[in-house]
Amino acid sequence: MTFDGTRLFDMHNLKVMKGDDGKEELRRILKEASTDLKEGISSINNYYGVPVKLIGKVIDEFLESCDVDPAKYLSFDINKIKVSYGKEFSKDSATFESKNFAEVVLGNNGCIKAKVYFDSSKPSFMVSEDCENFIENKLEFEEKIDNINTLIEEYKEIVDSLKKWLNE
């Protein structure tokens, strides 16, 4: 399914819905899934400490209007954000063992990136001037995270999580 703001394309059921009909159908589908989605992100937060308040806010607002402007969620000190959670295959394992990880990127005049594994693997704390080519530098990462000042609750959660991961 795709939604471009005016049309809902449902390739599985071979239909296209336009305008308000498309928005209402998308809202109906998302409301059905939103409980499971919110429970899922809440359990990721509870189990691994991944910051999820910003994700929850985006989900709520998308359900309201089906129109989300990503720039609206940025903070004064932050002009780029990425929070992801996933699994990847372990490079050190002969079996196809996977590892859970969280990755957080914050940017303003360069970027910082943390990739934290939820097993005994070593986390990575990286910095980049262009937000593309990252190099590991825990000291500079720590310095930059200490200089982020925000009053927005969702960003405070992200910064607090990064500081906690640095000190583990």
Short mmCIF file of N, CA and C in Angstrom, two decimals:
data_model
loop_
_atom_site.label_atom_id
_atom_site.label_comp_id
_atom_site.label_asym_id
_atom_site.label_seq_id
_atom_site.Cartn_x
_atom_site.Cartn_y
_atom_site.Cartn_z
N MET A 1 0.83 -1.18 0.00
CA MET A 1 0.00 0.00 0.00
C MET A 1 0.87 1.24 0.00
N THR A 2 0.47 2.23 -0.75
CA THR A 2 1.16 3.52 -0.70
C THR A 2 0.11 4.62 -0.65
N PHE A 3 0.50 5.71 -0.04
CA PHE A 3 -0.37 6.88 0.07
C PHE A 3 0.45 8.10 -0.25
N ASP A 4 0.04 8.88 -1.24
CA ASP A 4 0.83 10.05 -1.65
C ASP A 4 0.24 11.37 -1.15
N GLY A 5 -0.70 11.31 -0.22
CA GLY A 5 -1.32 12.52 0.30
C GLY A 5 -2.69 12.77 -0.31
N THR A 6 -2.92 12.25 -1.50
CA THR A 6 -4.22 12.41 -2.14
C THR A 6 -4.81 11.09 -2.62
N ARG A 7 -3.97 10.07 -2.83
CA ARG A 7 -4.46 8.79 -3.33
C ARG A 7 -3.85 7.64 -2.54
N LEU A 8 -4.70 6.67 -2.27
CA LEU A 8 -4.27 5.45 -1.60
C LEU A 8 -4.23 4.34 -2.65
N PHE A 9 -3.06 3.76 -2.86
CA PHE A 9 -2.89 2.67 -3.81
C PHE A 9 -2.79 1.37 -3.02
N ASP A 10 -3.75 0.49 -3.21
CA ASP A 10 -3.75 -0.82 -2.56
C ASP A 10 -3.51 -1.86 -3.63
N MET A 11 -2.27 -2.26 -3.81
CA MET A 11 -1.91 -3.20 -4.88
C MET A 11 -2.37 -4.62 -4.55
N HIS A 12 -2.53 -4.94 -3.28
CA HIS A 12 -2.97 -6.28 -2.89
C HIS A 12 -4.43 -6.51 -3.30
N ASN A 13 -5.26 -5.52 -3.05
CA ASN A 13 -6.69 -5.62 -3.40
C ASN A 13 -7.01 -4.96 -4.73
N LEU A 14 -5.98 -4.48 -5.43
CA LEU A 14 -6.12 -3.86 -6.75
C LEU A 14 -7.17 -2.74 -6.77
N LYS A 15 -6.94 -1.74 -5.88
CA LYS A 15 -7.85 -0.60 -5.89
C LYS A 15 -7.09 0.68 -5.59
N VAL A 16 -7.69 1.77 -6.05
CA VAL A 16 -7.16 3.10 -5.79
C VAL A 16 -8.30 3.92 -5.21
N MET A 17 -8.02 4.59 -4.10
CA MET A 17 -9.03 5.45 -3.47
C MET A 17 -8.48 6.87 -3.44
N LYS A 18 -9.29 7.83 -3.81
CA LYS A 18 -8.84 9.22 -3.91
C LYS A 18 -9.42 10.08 -2.80
N GLY A 19 -8.72 11.18 -2.52
CA GLY A 19 -9.21 12.21 -1.62
C GLY A 19 -9.54 11.70 -0.23
N ASP A 20 -10.68 12.16 0.30
CA ASP A 20 -11.08 11.81 1.65
C ASP A 20 -11.33 10.31 1.82
N ASP A 21 -11.81 9.64 0.76
CA ASP A 21 -12.03 8.20 0.84
C ASP A 21 -10.70 7.47 1.10
N GLY A 22 -9.65 7.89 0.41
CA GLY A 22 -8.34 7.30 0.60
C GLY A 22 -7.81 7.55 2.00
N LYS A 23 -7.98 8.78 2.50
CA LYS A 23 -7.52 9.11 3.85
C LYS A 23 -8.28 8.31 4.90
N GLU A 24 -9.58 8.20 4.74
CA GLU A 24 -10.38 7.46 5.71
C GLU A 24 -10.02 5.98 5.72
N GLU A 25 -9.79 5.41 4.55
CA GLU A 25 -9.39 4.00 4.48
C GLU A 25 -8.03 3.80 5.14
N LEU A 26 -7.10 4.71 4.89
CA LEU A 26 -5.78 4.62 5.52
C LEU A 26 -5.90 4.76 7.04
N ARG A 27 -6.70 5.70 7.51
CA ARG A 27 -6.91 5.87 8.96
C ARG A 27 -7.49 4.59 9.57
N ARG A 28 -8.46 3.99 8.88
CA ARG A 28 -9.09 2.77 9.40
C ARG A 28 -8.05 1.66 9.54
N ILE A 29 -7.23 1.49 8.52
CA ILE A 29 -6.20 0.44 8.54
C ILE A 29 -5.18 0.72 9.64
N LEU A 30 -4.74 1.98 9.73
CA LEU A 30 -3.73 2.32 10.74
C LEU A 30 -4.27 2.23 12.16
N LYS A 31 -5.53 2.59 12.36
CA LYS A 31 -6.10 2.48 13.71
C LYS A 31 -6.15 1.02 14.15
N GLU A 32 -6.45 0.12 13.21
CA GLU A 32 -6.45 -1.30 13.54
C GLU A 32 -5.04 -1.76 13.96
N ALA A 33 -4.04 -1.25 13.28
CA ALA A 33 -2.66 -1.66 13.56
C ALA A 33 -2.00 -0.84 14.67
N SER A 34 -2.55 0.34 14.99
CA SER A 34 -1.86 1.25 15.91
C SER A 34 -1.70 0.68 17.31
N THR A 35 -2.67 -0.07 17.79
CA THR A 35 -2.54 -0.65 19.13
C THR A 35 -1.35 -1.59 19.18
N ASP A 36 -1.25 -2.47 18.18
CA ASP A 36 -0.11 -3.39 18.13
C ASP A 36 1.20 -2.64 17.95
N LEU A 37 1.18 -1.61 17.11
CA LEU A 37 2.39 -0.82 16.87
C LEU A 37 2.84 -0.12 18.15
N LYS A 38 1.90 0.50 18.86
CA LYS A 38 2.26 1.19 20.10
C LYS A 38 2.75 0.22 21.18
N GLU A 39 2.10 -0.94 21.26
CA GLU A 39 2.56 -1.95 22.22
C GLU A 39 3.97 -2.43 21.86
N GLY A 40 4.22 -2.57 20.56
CA GLY A 40 5.53 -3.01 20.11
C GLY A 40 6.63 -2.03 20.45
N ILE A 41 6.39 -0.73 20.16
CA ILE A 41 7.44 0.24 20.48
C ILE A 41 7.59 0.43 21.99
N SER A 42 6.49 0.27 22.71
CA SER A 42 6.58 0.37 24.17
C SER A 42 7.41 -0.78 24.74
N SER A 43 7.23 -1.98 24.21
CA SER A 43 8.01 -3.11 24.71
C SER A 43 9.48 -2.97 24.35
N ILE A 44 9.78 -2.39 23.19
CA ILE A 44 11.18 -2.15 22.82
C ILE A 44 11.79 -1.16 23.81
N ASN A 45 11.03 -0.14 24.18
CA ASN A 45 11.52 0.82 25.17
C ASN A 45 11.73 0.16 26.52
N ASN A 46 10.75 -0.61 26.96
CA ASN A 46 10.85 -1.25 28.28
C ASN A 46 11.96 -2.28 28.34
N TYR A 47 12.12 -3.05 27.28
CA TYR A 47 13.08 -4.14 27.29
C TYR A 47 14.50 -3.68 27.00
N TYR A 48 14.66 -2.76 26.04
CA TYR A 48 16.00 -2.36 25.62
C TYR A 48 16.36 -0.91 25.94
N GLY A 49 15.39 -0.10 26.32
CA GLY A 49 15.68 1.30 26.62
C GLY A 49 15.81 2.18 25.39
N VAL A 50 15.28 1.73 24.26
CA VAL A 50 15.32 2.52 23.04
C VAL A 50 14.33 3.67 23.18
N PRO A 51 14.74 4.92 22.89
CA PRO A 51 13.81 6.05 23.01
C PRO A 51 12.70 5.98 21.95
N VAL A 52 11.44 6.05 22.39
CA VAL A 52 10.33 5.87 21.46
C VAL A 52 9.26 6.97 21.54
N LYS A 53 9.42 7.94 22.41
CA LYS A 53 8.38 8.97 22.55
C LYS A 53 8.16 9.74 21.26
N LEU A 54 9.21 10.05 20.54
CA LEU A 54 9.07 10.78 19.28
C LEU A 54 8.34 9.93 18.24
N ILE A 55 8.65 8.65 18.20
CA ILE A 55 7.98 7.75 17.27
C ILE A 55 6.49 7.67 17.60
N GLY A 56 6.16 7.57 18.88
CA GLY A 56 4.76 7.54 19.30
C GLY A 56 4.02 8.81 18.92
N LYS A 57 4.69 9.95 19.05
CA LYS A 57 4.08 11.23 18.69
C LYS A 57 3.78 11.29 17.18
N VAL A 58 4.71 10.83 16.37
CA VAL A 58 4.51 10.82 14.92
C VAL A 58 3.35 9.90 14.56
N ILE A 59 3.27 8.73 15.19
CA ILE A 59 2.18 7.79 14.92
C ILE A 59 0.84 8.45 15.26
N ASP A 60 0.74 9.07 16.43
CA ASP A 60 -0.52 9.70 16.85
C ASP A 60 -0.94 10.79 15.88
N GLU A 61 0.00 11.64 15.49
CA GLU A 61 -0.35 12.74 14.59
C GLU A 61 -0.67 12.24 13.19
N PHE A 62 -0.01 11.19 12.75
CA PHE A 62 -0.33 10.64 11.44
C PHE A 62 -1.73 10.05 11.43
N LEU A 63 -2.11 9.40 12.53
CA LEU A 63 -3.46 8.84 12.62
C LEU A 63 -4.52 9.94 12.59
N GLU A 64 -4.18 11.11 13.13
CA GLU A 64 -5.13 12.22 13.14
C GLU A 64 -5.35 12.80 11.75
N SER A 65 -4.27 13.04 11.01
CA SER A 65 -4.40 13.80 9.77
C SER A 65 -3.93 13.09 8.51
N CYS A 66 -3.21 11.99 8.63
CA CYS A 66 -2.59 11.30 7.48
C CYS A 66 -1.64 12.23 6.74
N ASP A 67 -1.17 13.26 7.39
CA ASP A 67 -0.27 14.22 6.77
C ASP A 67 0.72 14.68 7.83
N VAL A 68 1.94 14.21 7.73
CA VAL A 68 2.95 14.53 8.73
C VAL A 68 4.09 15.26 8.07
N ASP A 69 4.45 16.42 8.61
CA ASP A 69 5.60 17.17 8.12
C ASP A 69 6.78 16.85 9.02
N PRO A 70 7.75 16.07 8.54
CA PRO A 70 8.87 15.67 9.39
C PRO A 70 9.63 16.84 10.02
N ALA A 71 9.71 17.96 9.32
CA ALA A 71 10.44 19.12 9.86
C ALA A 71 9.81 19.63 11.14
N LYS A 72 8.55 19.39 11.31
CA LYS A 72 7.82 19.84 12.50
C LYS A 72 8.34 19.18 13.78
N TYR A 73 8.98 18.04 13.65
CA TYR A 73 9.43 17.29 14.82
C TYR A 73 10.88 17.57 15.19
N LEU A 74 11.52 18.47 14.49
CA LEU A 74 12.91 18.78 14.80
C LEU A 74 12.99 19.78 15.93
N SER A 75 14.08 19.73 16.65
CA SER A 75 14.33 20.63 17.77
C SER A 75 15.23 21.77 17.31
N PHE A 76 15.35 22.79 18.13
CA PHE A 76 16.21 23.93 17.80
C PHE A 76 17.65 23.50 17.53
N ASP A 77 18.17 22.61 18.33
CA ASP A 77 19.55 22.13 18.19
C ASP A 77 19.71 20.97 17.21
N ILE A 78 18.60 20.48 16.66
CA ILE A 78 18.66 19.25 15.87
C ILE A 78 17.93 19.44 14.54
N ASN A 79 18.66 19.23 13.42
CA ASN A 79 18.01 19.36 12.11
C ASN A 79 17.97 18.03 11.36
N LYS A 80 18.41 16.96 12.01
CA LYS A 80 18.35 15.62 11.41
C LYS A 80 18.19 14.62 12.53
N ILE A 81 17.29 13.66 12.32
CA ILE A 81 17.08 12.62 13.33
C ILE A 81 16.78 11.29 12.65
N LYS A 82 17.33 10.24 13.23
CA LYS A 82 17.01 8.88 12.80
C LYS A 82 17.07 8.00 14.04
N VAL A 83 15.99 7.29 14.28
CA VAL A 83 15.96 6.32 15.37
C VAL A 83 15.49 5.02 14.75
N SER A 84 16.31 3.99 14.82
CA SER A 84 15.90 2.71 14.26
C SER A 84 16.27 1.58 15.21
N TYR A 85 15.53 0.53 15.07
CA TYR A 85 15.73 -0.67 15.86
C TYR A 85 15.66 -1.83 14.89
N GLY A 86 16.57 -2.79 15.01
CA GLY A 86 16.52 -3.91 14.08
C GLY A 86 17.37 -5.07 14.53
N LYS A 87 17.54 -5.98 13.60
CA LYS A 87 18.39 -7.15 13.82
C LYS A 87 19.35 -7.25 12.65
N GLU A 88 20.53 -7.72 12.91
CA GLU A 88 21.48 -8.00 11.84
C GLU A 88 22.22 -9.28 12.18
N PHE A 89 22.69 -9.94 11.14
CA PHE A 89 23.43 -11.17 11.35
C PHE A 89 24.79 -10.86 11.94
N SER A 90 25.20 -11.67 12.88
CA SER A 90 26.49 -11.51 13.53
C SER A 90 27.61 -11.90 12.58
N LYS A 91 28.58 -11.03 12.42
CA LYS A 91 29.72 -11.31 11.56
C LYS A 91 30.68 -12.30 12.21
N ASP A 92 30.60 -12.39 13.54
CA ASP A 92 31.52 -13.25 14.29
C ASP A 92 31.00 -14.67 14.48
N SER A 93 29.82 -14.96 13.98
CA SER A 93 29.20 -16.25 14.24
C SER A 93 29.22 -17.13 12.98
N ALA A 94 29.55 -18.39 13.17
CA ALA A 94 29.51 -19.34 12.05
C ALA A 94 28.06 -19.73 11.74
N THR A 95 27.19 -19.61 12.73
CA THR A 95 25.77 -19.86 12.51
C THR A 95 25.12 -18.55 12.09
N PHE A 96 23.87 -18.61 11.75
CA PHE A 96 23.17 -17.40 11.33
C PHE A 96 22.53 -16.71 12.53
N GLU A 97 23.33 -16.47 13.54
CA GLU A 97 22.87 -15.81 14.75
C GLU A 97 22.65 -14.32 14.44
N SER A 98 21.55 -13.79 14.95
CA SER A 98 21.30 -12.36 14.75
C SER A 98 21.39 -11.62 16.07
N LYS A 99 21.67 -10.32 15.96
CA LYS A 99 21.80 -9.47 17.14
C LYS A 99 20.84 -8.30 17.01
N ASN A 100 20.16 -7.98 18.10
CA ASN A 100 19.29 -6.80 18.15
C ASN A 100 20.15 -5.57 18.37
N PHE A 101 19.77 -4.47 17.70
CA PHE A 101 20.50 -3.22 17.89
C PHE A 101 19.55 -2.04 17.77
N ALA A 102 20.01 -0.92 18.30
CA ALA A 102 19.35 0.36 18.11
C ALA A 102 20.38 1.30 17.50
N GLU A 103 19.91 2.15 16.60
CA GLU A 103 20.79 3.13 15.97
C GLU A 103 20.11 4.49 16.07
N VAL A 104 20.85 5.47 16.56
CA VAL A 104 20.33 6.82 16.70
C VAL A 104 21.31 7.78 16.04
N VAL A 105 20.77 8.63 15.16
CA VAL A 105 21.57 9.67 14.51
C VAL A 105 20.92 11.01 14.83
N LEU A 106 21.71 11.94 15.31
CA LEU A 106 21.26 13.32 15.54
C LEU A 106 22.20 14.24 14.79
N GLY A 107 21.64 15.26 14.15
CA GLY A 107 22.49 16.15 13.38
C GLY A 107 22.17 17.62 13.56
N ASN A 108 23.22 18.40 13.54
CA ASN A 108 23.21 19.85 13.48
C ASN A 108 24.66 20.27 13.38
N ASN A 109 25.04 20.84 12.24
CA ASN A 109 26.46 21.16 12.00
C ASN A 109 27.29 19.89 12.16
N GLY A 110 26.94 18.88 11.41
CA GLY A 110 27.56 17.57 11.55
C GLY A 110 26.60 16.65 12.28
N CYS A 111 26.97 15.39 12.39
CA CYS A 111 26.08 14.41 13.02
C CYS A 111 26.84 13.55 14.02
N ILE A 112 26.07 13.01 14.94
CA ILE A 112 26.57 11.96 15.82
C ILE A 112 25.70 10.73 15.58
N LYS A 113 26.31 9.58 15.78
CA LYS A 113 25.59 8.33 15.53
C LYS A 113 26.01 7.31 16.58
N ALA A 114 25.01 6.70 17.19
CA ALA A 114 25.27 5.64 18.15
C ALA A 114 24.62 4.37 17.63
N LYS A 115 25.38 3.27 17.68
CA LYS A 115 24.81 1.96 17.35
C LYS A 115 25.12 1.07 18.54
N VAL A 116 24.04 0.65 19.19
CA VAL A 116 24.17 -0.11 20.43
C VAL A 116 23.54 -1.48 20.23
N TYR A 117 24.30 -2.51 20.57
CA TYR A 117 23.81 -3.89 20.49
C TYR A 117 23.33 -4.31 21.86
N PHE A 118 22.29 -5.14 21.89
CA PHE A 118 21.71 -5.54 23.15
C PHE A 118 22.14 -6.95 23.55
N ASP A 119 23.39 -7.23 23.32
CA ASP A 119 24.05 -8.42 23.83
C ASP A 119 25.39 -7.93 24.37
N SER A 120 26.39 -8.71 24.33
CA SER A 120 27.68 -8.29 24.88
C SER A 120 28.56 -7.58 23.85
N SER A 121 28.05 -7.32 22.66
CA SER A 121 28.85 -6.67 21.61
C SER A 121 29.15 -5.22 21.98
N LYS A 122 30.27 -4.75 21.50
CA LYS A 122 30.72 -3.40 21.79
C LYS A 122 29.90 -2.37 21.00
N PRO A 123 29.39 -1.33 21.67
CA PRO A 123 28.65 -0.28 20.96
C PRO A 123 29.60 0.61 20.16
N SER A 124 29.04 1.33 19.20
CA SER A 124 29.82 2.28 18.41
C SER A 124 29.26 3.67 18.63
N PHE A 125 30.15 4.62 18.86
CA PHE A 125 29.78 6.02 19.00
C PHE A 125 30.60 6.79 17.98
N MET A 126 29.91 7.36 16.99
CA MET A 126 30.59 7.94 15.85
C MET A 126 30.20 9.39 15.64
N VAL A 127 31.04 10.09 14.87
CA VAL A 127 30.79 11.48 14.51
C VAL A 127 31.05 11.65 13.01
N SER A 128 30.44 12.68 12.45
CA SER A 128 30.63 12.97 11.04
C SER A 128 30.39 14.45 10.80
N GLU A 129 31.21 15.04 9.97
CA GLU A 129 31.02 16.45 9.59
C GLU A 129 29.96 16.60 8.51
N ASP A 130 29.82 15.58 7.63
CA ASP A 130 28.88 15.67 6.50
C ASP A 130 27.64 14.79 6.68
N CYS A 131 27.52 14.12 7.80
CA CYS A 131 26.40 13.20 8.10
C CYS A 131 26.34 12.02 7.15
N GLU A 132 27.43 11.74 6.47
CA GLU A 132 27.49 10.60 5.55
C GLU A 132 28.62 9.65 5.93
N ASN A 133 29.79 10.20 6.16
CA ASN A 133 30.99 9.41 6.46
C ASN A 133 31.29 9.51 7.94
N PHE A 134 30.99 8.45 8.67
CA PHE A 134 31.15 8.45 10.12
C PHE A 134 32.45 7.77 10.53
N ILE A 135 33.08 8.33 11.55
CA ILE A 135 34.26 7.70 12.15
C ILE A 135 34.00 7.53 13.64
N GLU A 136 34.51 6.46 14.19
CA GLU A 136 34.30 6.21 15.60
C GLU A 136 35.16 7.16 16.42
N ASN A 137 34.51 7.85 17.35
CA ASN A 137 35.20 8.79 18.22
C ASN A 137 34.31 9.03 19.44
N LYS A 138 34.49 8.20 20.45
CA LYS A 138 33.63 8.26 21.63
C LYS A 138 33.77 9.58 22.39
N LEU A 139 34.98 10.12 22.47
CA LEU A 139 35.19 11.37 23.20
C LEU A 139 34.48 12.55 22.54
N GLU A 140 34.61 12.66 21.21
CA GLU A 140 33.94 13.75 20.50
C GLU A 140 32.42 13.56 20.53
N PHE A 141 31.97 12.32 20.44
CA PHE A 141 30.54 12.02 20.54
C PHE A 141 30.01 12.51 21.88
N GLU A 142 30.71 12.17 22.94
CA GLU A 142 30.30 12.57 24.30
C GLU A 142 30.27 14.09 24.44
N GLU A 143 31.26 14.75 23.87
CA GLU A 143 31.32 16.21 23.92
C GLU A 143 30.12 16.83 23.19
N LYS A 144 29.80 16.28 22.01
CA LYS A 144 28.68 16.81 21.23
C LYS A 144 27.34 16.54 21.90
N ILE A 145 27.17 15.36 22.48
CA ILE A 145 25.89 15.05 23.14
C ILE A 145 25.70 15.91 24.38
N ASP A 146 26.79 16.25 25.06
CA ASP A 146 26.69 17.13 26.22
C ASP A 146 26.31 18.55 25.84
N ASN A 147 26.55 18.93 24.58
CA ASN A 147 26.23 20.28 24.13
C ASN A 147 24.83 20.42 23.52
N ILE A 148 24.08 19.34 23.49
CA ILE A 148 22.70 19.43 22.98
C ILE A 148 21.79 19.88 24.10
N ASN A 149 21.15 20.99 23.88
CA ASN A 149 20.21 21.54 24.86
C ASN A 149 18.82 21.58 24.24
N THR A 150 17.89 20.90 24.85
CA THR A 150 16.53 20.90 24.34
C THR A 150 15.55 20.81 25.50
N LEU A 151 14.41 21.43 25.32
CA LEU A 151 13.35 21.35 26.31
C LEU A 151 12.24 20.41 25.85
N ILE A 152 12.36 19.91 24.64
CA ILE A 152 11.33 19.02 24.10
C ILE A 152 11.50 17.64 24.72
N GLU A 153 10.44 17.15 25.34
CA GLU A 153 10.47 15.90 26.10
C GLU A 153 10.96 14.72 25.27
N GLU A 154 10.53 14.63 24.02
CA GLU A 154 10.91 13.51 23.17
C GLU A 154 12.42 13.50 22.89
N TYR A 155 13.01 14.67 22.74
CA TYR A 155 14.44 14.76 22.50
C TYR A 155 15.23 14.56 23.78
N LYS A 156 14.69 15.00 24.89
CA LYS A 156 15.36 14.75 26.17
C LYS A 156 15.48 13.24 26.40
N GLU A 157 14.43 12.49 26.03
CA GLU A 157 14.48 11.03 26.17
C GLU A 157 15.61 10.45 25.31
N ILE A 158 15.75 10.96 24.08
CA ILE A 158 16.80 10.47 23.18
C ILE A 158 18.18 10.79 23.75
N VAL A 159 18.38 12.03 24.16
CA VAL A 159 19.68 12.43 24.71
C VAL A 159 20.00 11.64 25.98
N ASP A 160 19.01 11.45 26.85
CA ASP A 160 19.23 10.68 28.08
C ASP A 160 19.61 9.24 27.76
N SER A 161 18.96 8.65 26.75
CA SER A 161 19.31 7.28 26.36
C SER A 161 20.74 7.20 25.84
N LEU A 162 21.12 8.17 25.01
CA LEU A 162 22.49 8.17 24.48
C LEU A 162 23.51 8.32 25.61
N LYS A 163 23.24 9.19 26.55
CA LYS A 163 24.16 9.35 27.69
C LYS A 163 24.26 8.07 28.52
N LYS A 164 23.12 7.41 28.71
CA LYS A 164 23.11 6.14 29.47
C LYS A 164 23.93 5.09 28.74
N TRP A 165 23.76 4.99 27.42
CA TRP A 165 24.51 4.00 26.65
C TRP A 165 26.00 4.31 26.67
N LEU A 166 26.36 5.59 26.68
CA LEU A 166 27.78 5.96 26.76
C LEU A 166 28.42 5.47 28.05
N ASN A 167 27.65 5.50 29.13
CA ASN A 167 28.19 5.17 30.45
C ASN A 167 28.08 3.70 30.82
N GLU A 168 27.53 2.88 29.94
CA GLU A 168 27.41 1.44 30.25
C GLU A 168 28.70 0.71 29.99
#
